[in-house]
PDB file of C-alpha atoms in Angstrom:
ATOM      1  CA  UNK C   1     -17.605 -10.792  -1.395  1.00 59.00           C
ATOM      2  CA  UNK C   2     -18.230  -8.257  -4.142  1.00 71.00           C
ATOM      3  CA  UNK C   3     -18.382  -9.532  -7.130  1.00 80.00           C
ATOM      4  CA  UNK C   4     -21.822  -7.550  -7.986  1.00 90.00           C
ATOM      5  CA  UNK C   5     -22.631  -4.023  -6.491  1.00 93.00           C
ATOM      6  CA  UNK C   6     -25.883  -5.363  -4.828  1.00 92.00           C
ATOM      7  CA  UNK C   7     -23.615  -8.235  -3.001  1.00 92.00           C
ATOM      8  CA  UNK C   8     -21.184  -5.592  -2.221  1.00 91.00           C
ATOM      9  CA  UNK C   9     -23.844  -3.346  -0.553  1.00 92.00           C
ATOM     10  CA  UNK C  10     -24.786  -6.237   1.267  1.00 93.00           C
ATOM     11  CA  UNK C  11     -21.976  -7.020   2.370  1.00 93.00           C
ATOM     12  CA  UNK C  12     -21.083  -3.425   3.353  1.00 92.00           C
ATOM     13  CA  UNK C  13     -24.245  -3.006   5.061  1.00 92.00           C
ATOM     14  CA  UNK C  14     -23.575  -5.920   7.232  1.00 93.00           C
ATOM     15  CA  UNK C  15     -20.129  -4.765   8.235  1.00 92.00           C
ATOM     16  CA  UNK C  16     -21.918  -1.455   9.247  1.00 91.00           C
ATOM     17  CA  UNK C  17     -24.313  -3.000  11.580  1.00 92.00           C
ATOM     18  CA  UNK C  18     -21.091  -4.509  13.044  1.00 93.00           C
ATOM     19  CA  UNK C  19     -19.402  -1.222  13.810  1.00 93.00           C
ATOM     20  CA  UNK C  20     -16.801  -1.093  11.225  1.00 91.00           C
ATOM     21  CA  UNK C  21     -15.743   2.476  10.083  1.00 93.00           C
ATOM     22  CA  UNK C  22     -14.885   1.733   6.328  1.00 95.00           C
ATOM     23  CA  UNK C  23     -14.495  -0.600   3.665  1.00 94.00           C
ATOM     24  CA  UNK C  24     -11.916  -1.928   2.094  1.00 95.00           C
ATOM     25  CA  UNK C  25     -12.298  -2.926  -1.309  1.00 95.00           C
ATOM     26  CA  UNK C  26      -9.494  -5.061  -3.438  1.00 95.00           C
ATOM     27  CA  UNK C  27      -8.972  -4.121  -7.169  1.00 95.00           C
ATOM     28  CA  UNK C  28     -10.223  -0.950  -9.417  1.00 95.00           C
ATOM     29  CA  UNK C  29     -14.485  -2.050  -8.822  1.00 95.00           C
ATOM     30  CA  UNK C  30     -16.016   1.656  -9.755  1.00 96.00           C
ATOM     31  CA  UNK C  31     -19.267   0.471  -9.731  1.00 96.00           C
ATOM     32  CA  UNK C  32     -19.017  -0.843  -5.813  1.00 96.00           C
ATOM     33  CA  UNK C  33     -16.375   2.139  -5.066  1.00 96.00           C
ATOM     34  CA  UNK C  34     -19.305   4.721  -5.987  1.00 97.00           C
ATOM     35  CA  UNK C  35     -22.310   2.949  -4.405  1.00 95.00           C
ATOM     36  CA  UNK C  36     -20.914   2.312  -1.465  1.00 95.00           C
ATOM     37  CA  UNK C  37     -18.993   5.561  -0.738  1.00 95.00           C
ATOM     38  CA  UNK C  38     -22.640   7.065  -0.448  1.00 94.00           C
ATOM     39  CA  UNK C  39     -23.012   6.084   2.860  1.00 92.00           C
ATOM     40  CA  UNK C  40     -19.349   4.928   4.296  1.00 92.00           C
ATOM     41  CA  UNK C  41     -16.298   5.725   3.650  1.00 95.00           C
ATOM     42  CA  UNK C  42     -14.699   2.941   0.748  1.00 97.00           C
ATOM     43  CA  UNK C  43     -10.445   2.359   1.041  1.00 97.00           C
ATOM     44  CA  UNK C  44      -9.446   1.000  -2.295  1.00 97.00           C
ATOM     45  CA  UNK C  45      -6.592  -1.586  -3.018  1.00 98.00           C
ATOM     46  CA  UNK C  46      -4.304  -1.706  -5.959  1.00 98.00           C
ATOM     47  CA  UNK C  47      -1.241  -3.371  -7.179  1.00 97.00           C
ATOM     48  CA  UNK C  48      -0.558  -6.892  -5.308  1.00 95.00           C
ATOM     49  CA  UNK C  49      -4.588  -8.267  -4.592  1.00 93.00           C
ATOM     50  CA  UNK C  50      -3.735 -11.423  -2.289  1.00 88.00           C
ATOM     51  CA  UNK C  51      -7.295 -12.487  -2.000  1.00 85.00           C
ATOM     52  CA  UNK C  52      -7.809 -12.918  -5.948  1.00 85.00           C
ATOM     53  CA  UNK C  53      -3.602 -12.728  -7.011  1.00 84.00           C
ATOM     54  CA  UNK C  54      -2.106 -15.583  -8.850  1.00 83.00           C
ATOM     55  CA  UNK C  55       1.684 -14.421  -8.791  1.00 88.00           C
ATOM     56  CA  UNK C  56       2.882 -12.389  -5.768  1.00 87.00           C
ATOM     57  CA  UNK C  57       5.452 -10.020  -7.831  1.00 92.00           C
ATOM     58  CA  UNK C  58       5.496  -6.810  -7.377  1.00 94.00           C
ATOM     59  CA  UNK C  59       3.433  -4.296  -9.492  1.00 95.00           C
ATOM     60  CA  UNK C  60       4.314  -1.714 -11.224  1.00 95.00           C
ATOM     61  CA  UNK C  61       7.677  -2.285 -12.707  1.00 95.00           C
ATOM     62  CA  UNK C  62       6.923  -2.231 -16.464  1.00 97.00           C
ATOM     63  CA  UNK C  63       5.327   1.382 -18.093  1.00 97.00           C
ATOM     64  CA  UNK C  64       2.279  -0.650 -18.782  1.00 97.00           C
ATOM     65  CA  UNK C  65       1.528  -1.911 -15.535  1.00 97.00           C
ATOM     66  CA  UNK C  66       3.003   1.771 -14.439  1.00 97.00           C
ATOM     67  CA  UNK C  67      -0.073   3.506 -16.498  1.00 97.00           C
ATOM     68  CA  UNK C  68      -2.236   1.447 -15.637  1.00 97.00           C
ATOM     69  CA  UNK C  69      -1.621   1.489 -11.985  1.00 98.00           C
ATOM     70  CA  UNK C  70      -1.918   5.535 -12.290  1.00 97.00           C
ATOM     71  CA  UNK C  71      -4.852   5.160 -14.150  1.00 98.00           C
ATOM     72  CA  UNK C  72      -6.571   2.785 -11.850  1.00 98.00           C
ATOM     73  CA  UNK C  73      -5.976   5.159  -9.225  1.00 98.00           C
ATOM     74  CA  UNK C  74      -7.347   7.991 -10.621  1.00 98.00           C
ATOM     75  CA  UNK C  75     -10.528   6.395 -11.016  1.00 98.00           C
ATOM     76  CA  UNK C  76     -11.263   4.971  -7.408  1.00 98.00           C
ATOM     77  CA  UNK C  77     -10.805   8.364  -5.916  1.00 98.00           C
ATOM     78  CA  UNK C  78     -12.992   9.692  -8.818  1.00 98.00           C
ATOM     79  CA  UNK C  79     -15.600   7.155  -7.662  1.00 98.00           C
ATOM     80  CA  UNK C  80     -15.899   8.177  -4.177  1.00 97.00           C
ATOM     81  CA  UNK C  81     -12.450   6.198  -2.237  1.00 98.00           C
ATOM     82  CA  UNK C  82     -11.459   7.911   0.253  1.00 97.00           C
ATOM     83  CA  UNK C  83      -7.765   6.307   0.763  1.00 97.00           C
ATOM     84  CA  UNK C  84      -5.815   4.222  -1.451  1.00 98.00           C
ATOM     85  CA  UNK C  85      -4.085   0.785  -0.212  1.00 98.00           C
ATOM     86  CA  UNK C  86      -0.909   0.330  -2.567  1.00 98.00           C
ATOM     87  CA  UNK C  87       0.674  -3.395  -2.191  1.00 97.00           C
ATOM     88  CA  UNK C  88       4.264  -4.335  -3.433  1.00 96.00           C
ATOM     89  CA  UNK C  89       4.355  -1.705  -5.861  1.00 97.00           C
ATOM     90  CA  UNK C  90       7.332  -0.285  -7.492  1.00 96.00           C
ATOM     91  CA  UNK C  91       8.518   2.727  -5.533  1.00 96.00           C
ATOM     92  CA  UNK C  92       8.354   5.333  -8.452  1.00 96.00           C
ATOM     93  CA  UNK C  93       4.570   4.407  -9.018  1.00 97.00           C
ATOM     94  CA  UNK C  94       4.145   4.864  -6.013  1.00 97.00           C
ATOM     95  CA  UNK C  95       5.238   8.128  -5.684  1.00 97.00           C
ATOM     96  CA  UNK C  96       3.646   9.348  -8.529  1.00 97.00           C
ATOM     97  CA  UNK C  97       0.295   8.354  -7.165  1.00 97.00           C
ATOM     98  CA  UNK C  98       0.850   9.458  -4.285  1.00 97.00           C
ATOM     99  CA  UNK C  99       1.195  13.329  -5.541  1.00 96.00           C
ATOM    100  CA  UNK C 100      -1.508  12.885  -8.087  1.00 97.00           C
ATOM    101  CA  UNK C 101      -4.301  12.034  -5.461  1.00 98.00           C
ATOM    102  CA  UNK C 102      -5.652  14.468  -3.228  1.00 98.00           C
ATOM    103  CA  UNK C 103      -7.005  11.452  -1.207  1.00 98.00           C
ATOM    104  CA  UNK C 104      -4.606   9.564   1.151  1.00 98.00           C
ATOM    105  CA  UNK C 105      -2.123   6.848   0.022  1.00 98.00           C
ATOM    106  CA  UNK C 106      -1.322   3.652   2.602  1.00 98.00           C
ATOM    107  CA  UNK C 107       1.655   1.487   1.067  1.00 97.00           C
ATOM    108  CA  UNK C 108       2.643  -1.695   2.459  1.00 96.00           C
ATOM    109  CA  UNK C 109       5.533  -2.782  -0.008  1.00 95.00           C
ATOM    110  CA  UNK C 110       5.099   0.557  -1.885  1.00 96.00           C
ATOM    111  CA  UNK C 111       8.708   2.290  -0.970  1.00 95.00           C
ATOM    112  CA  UNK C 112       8.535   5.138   2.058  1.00 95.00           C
ATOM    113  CA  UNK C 113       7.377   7.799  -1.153  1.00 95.00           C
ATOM    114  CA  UNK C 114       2.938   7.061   0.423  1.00 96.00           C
ATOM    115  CA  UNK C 115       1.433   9.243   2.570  1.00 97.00           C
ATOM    116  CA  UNK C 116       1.207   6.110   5.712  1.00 96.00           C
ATOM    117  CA  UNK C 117       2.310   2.690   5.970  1.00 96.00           C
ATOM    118  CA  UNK C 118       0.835  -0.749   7.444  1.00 96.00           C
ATOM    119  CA  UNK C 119       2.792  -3.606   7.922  1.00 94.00           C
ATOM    120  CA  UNK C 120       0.961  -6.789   9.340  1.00 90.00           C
ATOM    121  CA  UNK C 121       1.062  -7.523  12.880  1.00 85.00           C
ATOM    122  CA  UNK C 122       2.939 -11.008  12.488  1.00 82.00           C
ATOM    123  CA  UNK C 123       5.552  -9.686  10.387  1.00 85.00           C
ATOM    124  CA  UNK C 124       6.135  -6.579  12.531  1.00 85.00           C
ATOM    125  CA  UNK C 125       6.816  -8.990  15.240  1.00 81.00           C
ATOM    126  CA  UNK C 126       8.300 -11.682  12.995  1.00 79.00           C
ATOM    127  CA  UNK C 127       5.716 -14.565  14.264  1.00 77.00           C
ATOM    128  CA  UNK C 128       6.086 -16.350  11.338  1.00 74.00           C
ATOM    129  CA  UNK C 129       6.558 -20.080  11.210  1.00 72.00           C
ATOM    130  CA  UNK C 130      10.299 -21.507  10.754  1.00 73.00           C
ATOM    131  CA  UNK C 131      10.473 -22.051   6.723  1.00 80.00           C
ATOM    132  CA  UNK C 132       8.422 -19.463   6.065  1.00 79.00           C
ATOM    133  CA  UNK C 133       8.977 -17.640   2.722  1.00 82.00           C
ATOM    134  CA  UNK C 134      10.431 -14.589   3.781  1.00 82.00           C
ATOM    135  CA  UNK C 135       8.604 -11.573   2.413  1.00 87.00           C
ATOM    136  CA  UNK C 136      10.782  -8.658   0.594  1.00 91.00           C
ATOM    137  CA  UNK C 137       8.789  -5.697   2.027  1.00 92.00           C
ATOM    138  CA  UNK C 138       8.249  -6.863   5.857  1.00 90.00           C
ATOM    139  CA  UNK C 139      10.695  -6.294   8.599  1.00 87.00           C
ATOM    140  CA  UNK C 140      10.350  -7.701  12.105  1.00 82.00           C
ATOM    141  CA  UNK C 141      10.853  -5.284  14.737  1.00 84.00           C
ATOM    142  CA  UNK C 142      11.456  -5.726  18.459  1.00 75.00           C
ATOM    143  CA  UNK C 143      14.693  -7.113  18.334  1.00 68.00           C
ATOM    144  CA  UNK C 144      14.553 -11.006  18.427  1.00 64.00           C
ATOM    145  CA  UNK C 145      10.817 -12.270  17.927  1.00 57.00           C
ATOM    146  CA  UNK C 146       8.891 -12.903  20.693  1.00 54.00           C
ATOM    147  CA  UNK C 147       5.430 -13.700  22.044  1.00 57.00           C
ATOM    148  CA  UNK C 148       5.623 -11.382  25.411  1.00 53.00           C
ATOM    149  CA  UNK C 149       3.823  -7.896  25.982  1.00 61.00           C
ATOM    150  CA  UNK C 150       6.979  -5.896  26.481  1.00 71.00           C
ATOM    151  CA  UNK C 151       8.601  -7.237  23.275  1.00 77.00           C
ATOM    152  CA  UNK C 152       5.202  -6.766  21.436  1.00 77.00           C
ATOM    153  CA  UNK C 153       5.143  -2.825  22.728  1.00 80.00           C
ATOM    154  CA  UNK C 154       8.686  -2.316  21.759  1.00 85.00           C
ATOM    155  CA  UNK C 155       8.487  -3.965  18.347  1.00 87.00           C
ATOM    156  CA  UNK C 156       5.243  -1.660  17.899  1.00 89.00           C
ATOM    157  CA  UNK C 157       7.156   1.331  19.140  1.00 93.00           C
ATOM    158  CA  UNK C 158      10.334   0.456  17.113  1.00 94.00           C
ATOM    159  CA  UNK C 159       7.724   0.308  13.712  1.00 94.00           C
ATOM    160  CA  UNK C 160       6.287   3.551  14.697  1.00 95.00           C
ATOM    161  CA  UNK C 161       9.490   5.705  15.222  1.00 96.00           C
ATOM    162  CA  UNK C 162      10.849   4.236  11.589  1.00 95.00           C
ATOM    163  CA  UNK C 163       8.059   5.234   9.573  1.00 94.00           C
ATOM    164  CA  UNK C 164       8.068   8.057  11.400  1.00 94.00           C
ATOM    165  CA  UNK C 165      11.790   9.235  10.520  1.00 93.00           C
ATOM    166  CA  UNK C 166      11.409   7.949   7.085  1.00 91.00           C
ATOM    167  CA  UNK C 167      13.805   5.138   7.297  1.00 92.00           C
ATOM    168  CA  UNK C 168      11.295   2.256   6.701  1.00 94.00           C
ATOM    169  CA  UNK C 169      11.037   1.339   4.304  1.00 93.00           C
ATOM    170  CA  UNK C 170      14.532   1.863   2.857  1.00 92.00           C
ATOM    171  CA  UNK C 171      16.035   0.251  -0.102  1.00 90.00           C
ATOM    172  CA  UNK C 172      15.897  -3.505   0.956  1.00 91.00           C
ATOM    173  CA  UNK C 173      11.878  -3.226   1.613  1.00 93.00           C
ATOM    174  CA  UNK C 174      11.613  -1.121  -1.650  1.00 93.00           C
ATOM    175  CA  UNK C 175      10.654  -2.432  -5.578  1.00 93.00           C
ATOM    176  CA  UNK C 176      12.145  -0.299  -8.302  1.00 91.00           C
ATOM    177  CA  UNK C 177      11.072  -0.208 -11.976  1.00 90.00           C
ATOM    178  CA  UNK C 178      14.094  -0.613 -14.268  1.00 90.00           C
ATOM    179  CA  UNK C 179      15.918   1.934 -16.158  1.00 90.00           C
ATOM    180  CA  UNK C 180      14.278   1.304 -19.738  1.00 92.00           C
ATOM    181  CA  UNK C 181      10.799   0.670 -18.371  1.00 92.00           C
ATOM    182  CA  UNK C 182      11.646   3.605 -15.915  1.00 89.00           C
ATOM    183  CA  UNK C 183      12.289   5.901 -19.124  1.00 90.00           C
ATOM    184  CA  UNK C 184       9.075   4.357 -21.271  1.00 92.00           C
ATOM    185  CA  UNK C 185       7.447   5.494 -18.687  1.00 91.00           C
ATOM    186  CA  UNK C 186       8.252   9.029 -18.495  1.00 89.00           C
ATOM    187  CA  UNK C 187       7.847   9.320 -21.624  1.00 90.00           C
ATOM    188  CA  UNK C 188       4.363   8.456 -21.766  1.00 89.00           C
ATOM    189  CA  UNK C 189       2.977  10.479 -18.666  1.00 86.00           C
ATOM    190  CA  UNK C 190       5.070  13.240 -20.492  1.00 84.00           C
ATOM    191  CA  UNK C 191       7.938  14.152 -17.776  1.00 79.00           C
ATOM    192  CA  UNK C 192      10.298  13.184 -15.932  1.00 76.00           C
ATOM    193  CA  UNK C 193      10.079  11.443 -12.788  1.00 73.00           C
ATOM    194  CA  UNK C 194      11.768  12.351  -9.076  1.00 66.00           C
ATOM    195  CA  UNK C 195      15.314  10.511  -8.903  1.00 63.00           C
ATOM    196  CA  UNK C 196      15.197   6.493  -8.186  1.00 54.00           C
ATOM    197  CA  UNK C 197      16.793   6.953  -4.760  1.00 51.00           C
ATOM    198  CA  UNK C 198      16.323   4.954  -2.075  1.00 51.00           C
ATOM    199  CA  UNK C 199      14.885   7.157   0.310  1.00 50.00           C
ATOM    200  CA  UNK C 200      12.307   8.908  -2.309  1.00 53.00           C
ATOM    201  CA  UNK C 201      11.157  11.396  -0.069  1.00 49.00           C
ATOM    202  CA  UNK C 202      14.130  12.284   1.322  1.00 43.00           C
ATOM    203  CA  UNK C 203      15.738  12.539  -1.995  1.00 40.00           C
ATOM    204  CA  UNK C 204      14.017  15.312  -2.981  1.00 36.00           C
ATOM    205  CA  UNK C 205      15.728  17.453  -0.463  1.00 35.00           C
ATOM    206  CA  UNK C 206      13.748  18.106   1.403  1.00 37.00           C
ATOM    207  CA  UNK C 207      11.431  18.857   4.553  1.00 36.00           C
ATOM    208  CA  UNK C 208       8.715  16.996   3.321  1.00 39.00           C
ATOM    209  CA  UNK C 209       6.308  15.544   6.184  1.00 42.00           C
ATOM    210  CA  UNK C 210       6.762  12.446   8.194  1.00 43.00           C
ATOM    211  CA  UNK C 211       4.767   9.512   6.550  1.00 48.00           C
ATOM    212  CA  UNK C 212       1.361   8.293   8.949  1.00 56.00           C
ATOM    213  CA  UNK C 213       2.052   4.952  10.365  1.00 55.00           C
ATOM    214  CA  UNK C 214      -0.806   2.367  10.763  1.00 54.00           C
TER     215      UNK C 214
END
């Protein structure tokens, strides 16, 4: 919990004594981003918040939520985050983030355009129960799912050498804004964005480096 900054700190504290590395903190929470960054490093988490969300749709899509996303980001580096967590968010938001930050930028539904990816372990190995609601922005890996070490390891591998090429996640993981929210919000930040391509990064021709994977 960290609903107050001296809970937070608590809380934080505790997970320290544990051995954990960082923090990870849901939602634009300044106050708890800046105390706690004093003494461990804080990873902030915008867009989708599935511990507090009450709709699952992607983020970003409209020039409001597109501003406000940029804004929001802005501030938790300003307050001491040292990466950035962006879930289900429109791939154009994403991108733009992603070059406005100078800290790092993990997506997990957020379009190849971040700096690193994470995909959760289940859905990377597709252990999901039959009737599940299948989720947009996973992909299961591995071939057909399975419980064993060696399909485990390849699935992992398989995950590792997409992110790596920059081929997940492609179009049918990806959100996109639409064209008239798309142009609202160029006008607004005051330019014009990179082309809505699938492949973002690779659509601006170029060499640019080979997302992290996590």
């Amino acid at each position: 919990s960290c609903c107050t900054v001296e809970k937070a700190l608590e809380n934080a504290h505790a997970l320290m004594r544990e051995g954990c590395h960082a923090v990870k903190l849901e939602g634009p929470l300044l106050a708890q981003i800046q105390a706690i960054s004093q003494f461990v490093p804080v990873v902030a988490h915008l867009g989708l918040q599935p511990q507090t969300a009450s709709s699952f749709a992607s983020r970003g899509r409209t020039a409001d939520e597109a501003i406000t996303l940029l804004e929001d980001a802005r501030a938790v580096e300003a307050a001491g985050a040292s990466f950035l967590v962006l879930e289900k968010v429109a791939a154009e938001v994403a991108q733009e983030i992603t070059s406005s930050l100078s800290i790092p930028t993990i997506g997990i539904g957020a379009g190849n355009v971040t700096d690193g990816q994470v995909l959760v372990w289940h859905d990377v190995l597709g252990l999901c129960p039959p009737g599940f609601p299948k989720i947009k922005f996973a992909k299961t890996f591995g071939g057909e799912p399975g419980w064993g070490w060696k399909a485990a390891l390849h699935a992992v591998e398989e995950y590792a050498e997409a992110v790596t090429r920059g081929i997940f996640p492609g179009q049918p993981q990806t959100f996109y804004m639409g064209a008239a929210a798309r142009e609202d919000f160029e006008k607004r930040r005051g330019g014009r964005l990179l082309p809505p391509a699938c492949n973002l990064r690779g659509a601006v021709g170029g060499s640019a480096s080979s997302p992290g994977v996590t």
